[in-house]
Coordinates of C-alpha atoms and ligand atoms in Angstrom, one line a residue:
Chain A
X1 CA 17.6 -0.2 -119.8
X2 CA 14.1 -1.0 -118.6
X3 CA 14.3 -4.7 -119.3
X4 CA 17.7 -4.7 -117.7
X5 CA 16.1 -3.2 -114.5
X6 CA 13.3 -5.7 -114.6
X7 CA 15.5 -8.7 -115.1
X8 CA 18.0 -7.7 -112.3
X9 CA 15.1 -6.9 -110.0
X10 CA 13.5 -10.3 -110.6
X11 CA 16.9 -12.0 -110.0
X12 CA 17.3 -10.1 -106.8
X13 CA 13.8 -11.0 -105.6
X14 CA 14.3 -14.6 -106.3
X15 CA 17.7 -14.7 -104.6
X16 CA 16.5 -12.8 -101.6
X17 CA 13.4 -14.8 -101.2
X18 CA 15.4 -18.0 -101.4
X19 CA 17.9 -16.7 -99.0
X20 CA 15.3 -15.5 -96.5
X21 CA 13.3 -18.7 -96.6
X22 CA 16.4 -20.8 -96.0
X23 CA 17.5 -18.5 -93.3
X24 CA 14.1 -18.9 -91.7
X25 CA 14.3 -22.7 -91.6
X26 CA 17.9 -22.6 -90.4
X27 CA 16.9 -20.0 -87.8
X28 CA 14.5 -22.6 -86.4
X29 CA 17.3 -25.1 -86.3
X30 CA 19.7 -22.5 -84.7
X31 CA 17.1 -21.7 -82.1
X32 CA 16.8 -25.3 -81.1
X33 CA 20.6 -25.7 -81.0
X34 CA 21.2 -22.4 -79.1
X35 CA 18.5 -23.1 -76.6
X36 CA 19.8 -26.6 -76.1
X37 CA 23.4 -25.4 -75.5
X38 CA 22.2 -22.7 -73.1
X39 CA 20.4 -25.4 -71.1
X40 CA 23.4 -27.8 -71.3
X41 CA 21.6 -30.1 -73.8
X42 CA 22.7 -31.0 -77.3
X43 CA 19.6 -30.3 -79.4
X44 CA 18.9 -31.9 -82.8
X45 CA 22.2 -33.5 -83.9
X46 CA 21.2 -36.6 -85.7
X47 CA 20.0 -35.7 -89.2
X48 CA 23.1 -35.1 -91.3
X49 CA 26.3 -33.7 -90.0
X50 CA 25.6 -31.9 -86.6
X51 CA 21.9 -32.1 -87.4
X52 CA 22.2 -29.7 -90.3
X53 CA 19.5 -31.4 -92.4
X54 CA 17.0 -31.2 -89.6
X55 CA 15.0 -28.4 -91.2
X56 CA 14.4 -30.6 -94.2
X57 CA 13.2 -33.4 -92.0
X58 CA 11.0 -31.0 -90.1
X59 CA 9.5 -29.7 -93.4
X60 CA 8.5 -33.2 -94.5
X61 CA 7.1 -33.9 -91.1
X62 CA 4.9 -30.8 -91.2
X63 CA 3.8 -31.3 -94.8
X64 CA 2.8 -34.9 -94.1
X65 CA 0.8 -34.1 -91.0
X66 CA -3.0 -33.9 -91.1
X67 CA -4.2 -30.5 -92.0
X68 CA -7.2 -30.3 -89.7
X69 CA -9.7 -27.5 -89.8
X70 CA -12.0 -27.4 -86.8
X71 CA -15.7 -27.2 -87.5
X72 CA -16.6 -23.9 -85.9
X73 CA -14.0 -21.7 -87.5
X74 CA -14.6 -18.9 -89.9
X75 CA -12.9 -20.8 -92.8
X76 CA -12.0 -17.9 -95.0
X77 CA -10.2 -15.9 -92.4
X78 CA -8.9 -19.1 -90.8
X79 CA -7.1 -19.8 -94.1
X80 CA -6.1 -16.2 -94.7
X81 CA -4.4 -15.6 -91.3
X82 CA -1.3 -17.8 -91.7
X83 CA -0.5 -16.2 -95.1
X84 CA -0.9 -12.7 -93.5
X85 CA 1.4 -13.7 -90.8
X86 CA 4.3 -14.5 -93.1
X87 CA 3.9 -12.0 -95.9
X88 CA 4.6 -8.6 -94.2
X89 CA 7.9 -9.8 -92.8
X90 CA 9.1 -11.0 -96.2
X91 CA 7.8 -7.9 -98.0
X92 CA 9.7 -5.5 -95.7
X93 CA 13.0 -6.9 -96.7
X94 CA 12.4 -5.4 -100.2
X95 CA 13.6 -2.0 -99.1
X96 CA 16.5 -3.0 -97.0
X97 CA 19.9 -2.6 -98.7
X98 CA 21.6 -5.9 -98.2
X99 CA 24.8 -5.1 -100.1
X100 CA 26.5 -2.3 -101.9
X101 CA 26.6 -3.1 -105.6
X102 CA 27.3 -6.2 -107.6
X103 CA 28.4 -5.6 -111.2
X104 CA 27.1 -2.1 -110.9
X105 CA 23.6 -3.3 -109.8
X106 CA 22.6 -1.8 -106.4
X107 CA 21.9 -4.6 -104.0
X108 CA 18.5 -3.4 -102.8
X109 CA 15.3 -4.6 -104.4
X110 CA 13.4 -1.3 -104.2
X111 CA 15.2 1.8 -103.1
X112 CA 12.1 3.8 -102.3
X113 CA 12.4 7.3 -100.8
X114 CA 10.0 6.5 -98.0
X115 CA 12.1 3.5 -96.8
X116 CA 11.5 3.4 -93.1
X117 CA 7.9 4.4 -93.4
X118 CA 7.3 1.6 -95.8
X119 CA 8.9 -0.8 -93.3
X120 CA 6.7 0.4 -90.5
X121 CA 3.6 0.4 -92.6
X122 CA 4.0 -3.1 -93.8
X123 CA 5.4 -4.6 -90.6
X124 CA 2.4 -3.4 -88.7
X125 CA 0.2 -5.5 -91.0
X126 CA 1.7 -8.5 -89.3
X127 CA -0.6 -8.0 -86.5
X128 CA -3.6 -8.8 -88.7
X129 CA -2.4 -12.3 -89.2
X130 CA -2.4 -12.9 -85.5
X131 CA -5.6 -11.0 -84.8
X132 CA -7.5 -12.8 -87.6
X133 CA -6.1 -16.2 -86.4
X134 CA -7.3 -15.5 -82.9
X135 CA -10.7 -14.3 -84.1
X136 CA -11.4 -16.8 -86.8
X137 CA -10.4 -19.8 -84.6
X138 CA -13.6 -19.2 -82.6
X139 CA -11.9 -20.5 -79.5
X140 CA -11.2 -18.6 -76.3
X141 CA -7.4 -19.0 -75.9
X142 CA -6.6 -18.0 -79.5
X143 CA -8.9 -15.1 -79.0
X144 CA -7.1 -13.9 -75.9
X145 CA -3.8 -14.3 -77.7
X146 CA -5.0 -12.3 -80.6
X147 CA -6.3 -9.5 -78.4
X148 CA -3.0 -9.4 -76.4
X149 CA -1.0 -9.3 -79.6
X150 CA -2.9 -6.4 -81.1
X151 CA -2.7 -4.3 -78.0
X152 CA 1.0 -5.1 -77.5
X153 CA 1.8 -4.3 -81.1
X154 CA 0.0 -1.0 -81.1
X155 CA 1.7 0.0 -77.8
X156 CA 5.2 -0.8 -79.0
X157 CA 4.8 0.5 -82.5
X158 CA 4.8 4.0 -80.9
X159 CA 8.2 3.6 -79.3
X160 CA 9.5 1.8 -82.4
X161 CA 8.6 4.8 -84.5
X162 CA 9.9 7.4 -82.1
X163 CA 13.1 5.6 -81.5
X164 CA 14.3 5.9 -85.1
X165 CA 13.5 9.6 -85.5
X166 CA 16.9 10.7 -84.1
X167 CA 18.5 8.8 -86.9
X168 CA 16.5 10.5 -89.5
X169 CA 17.2 13.8 -87.8
X170 CA 20.8 13.2 -88.6
X171 CA 20.5 11.6 -92.0
X172 CA 17.9 14.1 -93.4
X173 CA 15.9 11.7 -95.5
X174 CA 14.0 8.4 -95.1
X175 CA 15.8 6.4 -97.8
X176 CA 17.5 3.3 -96.2
X177 CA 20.4 3.5 -98.6
X178 CA 21.2 7.0 -97.5
X179 CA 21.1 5.8 -93.9
X180 CA 23.9 3.3 -94.8
X181 CA 25.7 5.9 -96.9
X182 CA 25.6 8.4 -94.0
X183 CA 27.0 5.8 -91.6
X184 CA 29.8 5.0 -93.9
X185 CA 30.8 8.6 -94.0
X186 CA 30.1 9.5 -90.3
X187 CA 30.5 6.3 -88.4
X188 CA 27.9 3.7 -87.3
X189 CA 25.0 5.1 -85.3
X190 CA 25.7 2.8 -82.5
X191 CA 29.1 4.4 -82.2
X192 CA 29.0 7.8 -84.1
X193 CA 32.4 8.9 -82.8
X194 CA 34.3 6.4 -84.9
X195 CA 36.4 8.2 -87.5
X196 CA 35.9 11.5 -85.8
X197 CA 37.5 11.0 -82.4
X198 CA 38.2 14.6 -81.5
X199 CA 34.7 15.9 -82.0
X200 CA 33.1 16.2 -78.5
X201 CA 29.6 16.6 -80.1
X202 CA 29.9 13.1 -81.6
X203 CA 30.7 11.7 -78.2
X204 CA 27.7 13.5 -76.8
X205 CA 25.6 12.1 -79.5
X206 CA 26.5 8.5 -78.5
X207 CA 24.3 8.6 -75.4
X208 CA 21.0 9.3 -77.1
X209 CA 22.0 7.0 -80.0
X210 CA 22.5 4.1 -77.6
X211 CA 19.3 4.9 -75.8
X212 CA 17.6 5.0 -79.1
X213 CA 19.1 1.6 -80.0
X214 CA 18.0 0.0 -76.8
X215 CA 14.4 1.3 -77.1
X216 CA 14.3 0.2 -80.7
X217 CA 15.7 -3.3 -80.0
X218 CA 13.2 -3.8 -77.2
X219 CA 10.3 -2.6 -79.3
X220 CA 11.4 -5.1 -82.1
X221 CA 11.4 -7.8 -79.5
X222 CA 7.8 -6.9 -78.6
X223 CA 6.8 -6.5 -82.3
X224 CA 8.1 -10.0 -83.2
X225 CA 6.4 -11.6 -80.1
X226 CA 9.6 -12.9 -78.9
X227 CA 10.3 -13.6 -75.2
X228 CA 10.2 -11.7 -72.9
X229 CA 7.2 -10.2 -74.7
X230 CA 5.7 -13.4 -76.1
X231 CA 2.4 -12.9 -74.3
X232 CA 0.3 -13.6 -77.4
X233 CA 1.6 -17.2 -77.4
X234 CA 2.2 -17.8 -73.8
X235 CA 2.0 -21.6 -73.7
X236 CA 1.4 -21.8 -70.0
X237 CA -1.5 -19.3 -69.9
X238 CA -3.0 -19.6 -73.3
X239 CA -2.3 -23.2 -74.4
X240 CA -0.2 -21.8 -77.3
X241 CA -2.2 -18.6 -78.0
X242 CA -3.4 -17.6 -81.4
X243 CA -2.1 -20.7 -83.1
X244 CA -3.8 -23.2 -80.8
X245 CA -6.4 -24.3 -83.4
X246 CA -3.9 -24.7 -86.2
X247 CA -2.2 -27.8 -87.4
X248 CA 0.3 -29.0 -90.0
X249 CA 1.7 -26.5 -92.5
X250 CA -0.7 -23.7 -91.4
X251 CA 0.8 -23.9 -87.9
X252 CA 4.3 -23.9 -89.4
X253 CA 3.5 -20.8 -91.3
X254 CA 2.9 -18.9 -88.1
X255 CA 6.2 -20.2 -86.9
X256 CA 8.0 -19.2 -90.1
X257 CA 6.3 -15.8 -89.8
X258 CA 7.8 -15.2 -86.4
X259 CA 11.2 -16.1 -87.6
X260 CA 10.9 -14.1 -90.8
X261 CA 9.9 -11.2 -88.7
X262 CA 12.9 -11.8 -86.5
X263 CA 15.2 -11.8 -89.5
X264 CA 13.7 -8.6 -91.0
X265 CA 13.8 -7.0 -87.6
X266 CA 17.5 -7.8 -87.3
X267 CA 18.1 -6.7 -90.9
X268 CA 16.5 -3.3 -90.1
X269 CA 18.5 -3.0 -86.9
X270 CA 21.7 -3.7 -88.8
X271 CA 20.8 -1.1 -91.4
X272 CA 19.8 1.6 -88.9
X273 CA 22.4 1.1 -86.2
X274 CA 25.2 -1.1 -87.4
X275 CA 26.2 0.4 -90.7
X276 CA 24.3 -2.0 -92.9
X277 CA 26.7 -3.8 -95.2
X278 CA 29.6 -1.6 -94.3
X279 CA 32.6 -3.0 -92.4
X280 CA 35.6 -0.7 -91.7
X281 CA 38.3 -1.2 -94.2
X282 CA 36.3 -3.1 -96.8
X283 CA 35.6 -1.0 -99.9
X284 CA 32.2 -1.3 -101.6
X285 CA 31.2 -3.1 -104.8
X286 CA 32.5 -0.5 -107.2
X287 CA 36.0 -1.8 -106.6
X288 CA 35.1 -5.2 -108.0
X289 CA 32.5 -7.9 -107.6
X290 CA 34.5 -9.7 -104.9
X291 CA 34.0 -6.8 -102.6
X292 CA 30.3 -6.7 -103.6
X293 CA 30.0 -10.3 -102.4
X294 CA 31.9 -9.6 -99.2
X295 CA 29.6 -6.6 -98.5
X296 CA 26.6 -8.9 -98.8
X297 CA 28.3 -11.5 -96.5
X298 CA 29.1 -8.8 -94.0
X299 CA 25.5 -7.8 -93.9
X300 CA 24.2 -11.3 -93.4
X301 CA 26.8 -12.0 -90.8
X302 CA 25.6 -9.0 -88.8
X303 CA 22.0 -10.2 -89.2
X304 CA 23.0 -13.6 -87.9
X305 CA 24.8 -12.1 -84.9
X306 CA 21.7 -10.1 -84.0
X307 CA 19.5 -13.2 -84.5
X308 CA 21.8 -15.0 -82.0
X309 CA 21.1 -12.1 -79.6
X310 CA 17.4 -12.6 -80.1
X311 CA 17.7 -16.2 -79.2
X312 CA 20.1 -15.6 -76.3
X313 CA 17.7 -13.2 -74.7
X314 CA 14.8 -15.5 -75.3
X315 CA 16.4 -18.4 -73.3
X316 CA 17.6 -16.1 -70.6
X317 CA 14.6 -13.9 -69.5
X318 CA 11.2 -14.9 -68.1
X319 CA 8.0 -13.5 -69.6
X320 CA 6.6 -10.2 -68.4
X321 CA 3.3 -9.9 -66.7
X322 CA 0.8 -8.3 -69.0
X323 CA 0.2 -5.1 -67.0
X324 CA 4.0 -4.8 -66.6
X325 CA 4.4 -5.0 -70.3
X326 CA 1.8 -2.3 -71.0
X327 CA 3.3 -0.1 -68.2
X328 CA 6.8 -0.5 -69.7
X329 CA 5.6 0.4 -73.2
X330 CA 3.5 3.3 -72.4
X331 CA 5.1 4.8 -69.3
X332 CA 8.8 4.2 -70.0
X333 CA 9.8 3.6 -73.6
X334 CA 7.4 6.0 -75.1
X335 CA 8.6 8.8 -72.8
X336 CA 12.3 7.9 -73.2
X337 CA 12.0 7.8 -76.9
X338 CA 10.2 11.1 -77.0
X339 CA 12.8 12.9 -74.7
X340 CA 15.5 11.3 -76.8
X341 CA 14.3 13.1 -79.9
X342 CA 14.6 16.4 -78.1
X343 CA 18.1 15.6 -76.8
X344 CA 19.3 14.8 -80.3
X345 CA 17.7 17.9 -81.7
X346 CA 19.3 20.0 -79.1
X347 CA 22.7 18.5 -79.7
X348 CA 22.3 19.0 -83.4
X349 CA 21.3 22.6 -83.1
X350 CA 24.1 23.4 -80.6
X351 CA 26.7 21.6 -82.7
X352 CA 26.0 23.7 -85.8
Chain N
X1 CA -3.9 -16.0 -39.6
X2 CA -2.6 -14.5 -42.7
X3 CA 0.9 -13.4 -43.1
X4 CA 1.8 -10.4 -45.3
X5 CA 5.2 -10.8 -46.8
X6 CA 6.5 -7.3 -47.3
X7 CA 7.8 -6.6 -50.8
X8 CA 11.5 -6.1 -50.7
X9 CA 12.6 -2.5 -51.2
X10 CA 14.7 -2.3 -54.3
X11 CA 17.5 0.2 -54.7
X12 CA 17.8 2.3 -57.8
X13 CA 20.2 -0.2 -59.4
X14 CA 17.8 -3.1 -59.0
X15 CA 14.9 -1.0 -60.2
X16 CA 16.8 -0.1 -63.4
X17 CA 16.4 -3.8 -64.2
X18 CA 19.1 -3.8 -66.8
X19 CA 22.0 -4.9 -64.6
X20 CA 20.0 -8.0 -63.7
X21 CA 19.3 -8.7 -67.4
X22 CA 23.0 -8.4 -68.2
X23 CA 24.0 -10.7 -65.4
X24 CA 21.4 -13.2 -66.6
X25 CA 22.7 -13.0 -70.1
X26 CA 26.3 -13.5 -68.9
X27 CA 25.2 -16.7 -67.1
X28 CA 23.4 -18.2 -70.1
X29 CA 26.3 -17.2 -72.3
X30 CA 28.7 -19.1 -70.0
X31 CA 26.6 -22.2 -70.4
X32 CA 26.4 -21.8 -74.2
X33 CA 30.2 -21.3 -74.4
X34 CA 31.0 -24.3 -72.3
X35 CA 28.7 -26.5 -74.3
X36 CA 30.2 -25.2 -77.5
X37 CA 33.7 -25.9 -76.4
X38 CA 32.7 -29.3 -75.2
X39 CA 33.5 -28.5 -71.5
X40 CA 30.1 -29.5 -70.3
X41 CA 29.3 -33.2 -70.8
X42 CA 25.9 -34.3 -69.5
X43 CA 24.1 -36.0 -72.4
X44 CA 24.7 -39.6 -73.2
X45 CA 24.4 -40.3 -76.9
X46 CA 22.2 -43.3 -76.4
X47 CA 22.5 -45.8 -79.1
X48 CA 26.2 -45.3 -79.4
X49 CA 27.0 -44.9 -75.8
X50 CA 25.2 -47.1 -73.3
X51 CA 24.7 -47.1 -69.6
X52 CA 24.9 -50.9 -69.5
X53 CA 28.1 -51.3 -67.6
X54 CA 26.9 -48.9 -64.9
X55 CA 23.5 -50.5 -64.4
X56 CA 23.0 -51.1 -60.6
X57 CA 22.5 -54.7 -59.4
X58 CA 19.0 -53.9 -58.4
X59 CA 18.1 -52.8 -61.9
X60 CA 14.8 -54.2 -63.1
X61 CA 14.8 -55.1 -66.7
X62 CA 13.0 -57.8 -68.7
X63 CA 11.8 -60.8 -66.6
X64 CA 13.3 -64.1 -67.7
X65 CA 13.2 -67.7 -66.8
X66 CA 16.4 -69.5 -65.7
X67 CA 17.8 -73.0 -65.7
X68 CA 19.6 -74.6 -62.9
X69 CA 23.0 -76.3 -62.9
X70 CA 21.5 -79.4 -64.3
X71 CA 20.0 -77.6 -67.2
X72 CA 16.5 -78.1 -65.8
X73 CA 14.1 -75.2 -66.2
X74 CA 13.6 -74.1 -62.7
X75 CA 10.0 -73.1 -63.1
X76 CA 7.5 -75.7 -61.7
X77 CA 4.5 -74.0 -63.2
X78 CA 3.0 -73.2 -59.9
X79 CA 1.4 -70.2 -61.6
X80 CA 1.9 -67.9 -58.6
X81 CA 3.6 -65.3 -60.8
X82 CA 0.7 -65.5 -63.3
X83 CA -1.6 -64.8 -60.3
X84 CA 0.4 -61.9 -58.8
X85 CA 1.4 -60.1 -62.0
X86 CA -0.5 -56.8 -61.8
X87 CA -1.0 -56.2 -65.5
X88 CA -1.6 -59.9 -66.2
X89 CA 1.3 -60.1 -68.5
X90 CA 2.2 -63.7 -67.8
X91 CA 0.4 -66.7 -69.4
X92 CA 1.4 -70.2 -68.3
X93 CA 0.2 -73.6 -69.7
X94 CA 1.5 -76.3 -67.3
X95 CA 2.0 -79.9 -68.2
X96 CA 3.0 -83.0 -66.4
X97 CA 6.6 -84.4 -66.4
X98 CA 6.6 -88.0 -67.6
X99 CA 7.3 -90.5 -64.9
X100 CA 10.4 -91.9 -66.6
X101 CA 12.1 -88.4 -66.5
X102 CA 15.0 -87.7 -64.3
X103 CA 13.1 -85.0 -62.5
X104 CA 9.8 -86.9 -62.4
X105 CA 9.3 -86.0 -58.8
X106 CA 9.0 -82.3 -59.8
X107 CA 5.7 -83.3 -61.4
X108 CA 4.9 -80.1 -63.3
X109 CA 6.7 -78.0 -65.8
X110 CA 5.5 -75.0 -68.0
X111 CA 4.6 -76.3 -71.4
X112 CA 4.2 -72.7 -72.5
X113 CA 5.3 -69.6 -70.7
X114 CA 4.6 -66.3 -72.3
X115 CA 5.3 -62.8 -71.0
X116 CA 3.7 -60.0 -73.0
X117 CA 6.3 -57.3 -72.9
X118 CA 3.8 -54.7 -74.0
X119 CA 2.0 -55.3 -70.7
X120 CA 4.9 -56.0 -68.3
X121 CA 5.5 -53.0 -66.1
X122 CA 8.9 -54.3 -64.8
X123 CA 7.5 -54.3 -61.2
X124 CA 9.4 -57.4 -60.1
X125 CA 6.5 -59.0 -58.4
X126 CA 7.0 -62.3 -60.3
X127 CA 10.6 -62.5 -59.1
X128 CA 9.5 -61.8 -55.5
X129 CA 6.7 -64.3 -55.4
X130 CA 8.4 -67.2 -57.2
X131 CA 9.0 -70.0 -54.6
X132 CA 11.5 -71.7 -56.9
X133 CA 13.6 -68.7 -57.8
X134 CA 12.9 -69.5 -61.4
X135 CA 12.1 -66.0 -62.7
X136 CA 14.3 -63.1 -62.5
X137 CA 14.3 -59.5 -63.8
X138 CA 17.4 -59.1 -66.0
X139 CA 19.2 -56.0 -67.2
X140 CA 17.7 -56.1 -70.7
X141 CA 15.7 -52.9 -71.4
X142 CA 15.7 -52.2 -75.1
X143 CA 12.8 -54.5 -76.0
X144 CA 11.3 -53.6 -79.3
X145 CA 9.3 -55.1 -82.1
X146 CA 7.3 -54.2 -85.1
X147 CA 4.1 -56.2 -84.2
X148 CA 2.3 -57.1 -81.0
X149 CA 3.1 -60.7 -81.6
X150 CA 6.8 -59.9 -81.7
X151 CA 6.6 -58.3 -78.3
X152 CA 5.4 -61.5 -76.6
X153 CA 8.4 -63.4 -75.1
X154 CA 7.9 -67.1 -75.4
X155 CA 9.5 -69.7 -73.2
X156 CA 12.6 -70.1 -75.5
X157 CA 13.2 -66.4 -75.6
X158 CA 12.8 -66.1 -71.8
X159 CA 15.2 -68.9 -71.2
X160 CA 17.7 -67.3 -73.6
X161 CA 17.6 -64.1 -71.7
X162 CA 17.7 -65.9 -68.4
X163 CA 20.5 -68.3 -68.9
X164 CA 21.7 -70.5 -66.0
X165 CA 21.4 -69.4 -62.4
X166 CA 23.4 -71.1 -59.7
X167 CA 21.5 -70.7 -56.5
X168 CA 20.1 -72.1 -53.3
X169 CA 17.1 -74.1 -54.5
X170 CA 18.6 -77.6 -54.7
X171 CA 15.6 -79.5 -53.3
X172 CA 14.9 -81.3 -56.6
X173 CA 18.4 -82.8 -56.9
X174 CA 18.7 -86.6 -56.7
X175 CA 20.8 -86.8 -53.6
X176 CA 18.0 -85.4 -51.5
Ligands
SF4_1 S1 7.8 -57.8 -63.7 FE1 5.7 -57.4 -62.9 S2 4.5 -57.0 -64.7 FE2 6.4 -57.9 -65.5 S3 5.9 -60.1 -65.6 FE3 6.8 -59.8 -63.6 S4 5.0 -59.4 -62.3 FE4 4.3 -59.2 -64.4
SF4_2 S1 6.1 -68.4 -59.7 FE1 8.1 -69.3 -60.4 S2 7.8 -71.5 -60.4 FE2 5.8 -70.6 -60.2 S3 5.1 -70.5 -62.3 FE3 6.0 -68.5 -61.9 S4 8.1 -68.8 -62.5 FE4 7.2 -70.8 -62.4

């Protein structure tokens, strides 16, 4: 039994790592294509059919570039920072259920009972990569980028944490698989009335849930340093921000880190609000491995859709001013998320 | 005198900020969709599609030497273009036309005529200054090479690009 667990876990880890890394490189490609289309351009379309081999060409380009280390950097932290930027994003995916079951094996690498806390704990480590990069580079623009990033992440982590509390008020425990289970039985959190049309409390619950979703989504945008919150890497102000002094593959790692964070962010949003791997009418993996595979496909399709939204927003909105960003985080989202918890609690206590 | 531009007063809908975001997202999505369905066509796929047929008459491409109707290289090696060329891209070595030649009275011809296409800035000064209408800017623009030496257009290459030009300068013809 134990060796079975270890082998299946290892297989899952390898598969997910492979999947996430290829998704990251294709997210870069997708970003370039989507941004191009939004701006009436074509984007990379030369390497392979429709430019699909572009990520491979990019990888070779980045690997062959000179890996230059400036003289005045703090070498140890300078080397450590890019790794720290990628790791947290990939580690968090370990607790996200990406499918139901396949041949009776649950499709989650580690079904820990502190699920969402683990996600927040690890995801917030991502800021260290950026702060260290900014500090170790020993250069003023990266330094400013690092400082901005740390204050931004700290501010938005609050609303991020508060926004999900309503969900766990409903579910009753922190395990991400039980969140999915609950949504299968009671309807997705983004639309909790589904399957229970006549219950007015469910309809009432929709309002705080949507607020919660909006706050969470915006906080994720801020956490992943995506536009309109990409102040740590504002090209026009900071000459690139924390990654200015980096070159070659180390620079690419920051990029990959951002995209990996975007993918895990989307995966968590899908799990918390869009019913995870569940799609109405499709049974779970206990009915046969085909359905298990379909569940996994549904999950990643949802993730891809959310990634598209990330990109869509990025190429639509201009960047916030720094004080506006802070004001938004501390004076609006924090309060909204806090009040939202009380609303949900009130609805729950009245409904019972 | 300074002018204070008053900040516009926003109504509650504008201050909510979200409707504007949604409107913006709708606009970008429209562009995305039109591109995806191939309704927007702005990009020319360069090596496959070319602009050549639509190049305007005044287009300034590679400078080239031309021959006249009699097959004579029109250039008389006066070296005015060499003198005027701003980046000094032209190098001419003149020589004398032997006295038994049909065009002996022209006296000079360019023994060598090189234009360094790495230097040329396609300004058209050579064309403008030439008293013989012997050098013209043609519509060739894709000028590439692997070495610097390859990028120097020698006389043969220049004449090949130039071809024959029928024109007003007929003063060297025999009947005159
Ligand atoms: S086009 Fe201008 S730069 Fe080029 S050869 Fe003529 S004078 Fe020189
Ligand atoms: S100005 Fe005309 S005639 Fe004189 S050297 Fe140049 S191309 Fe020949």
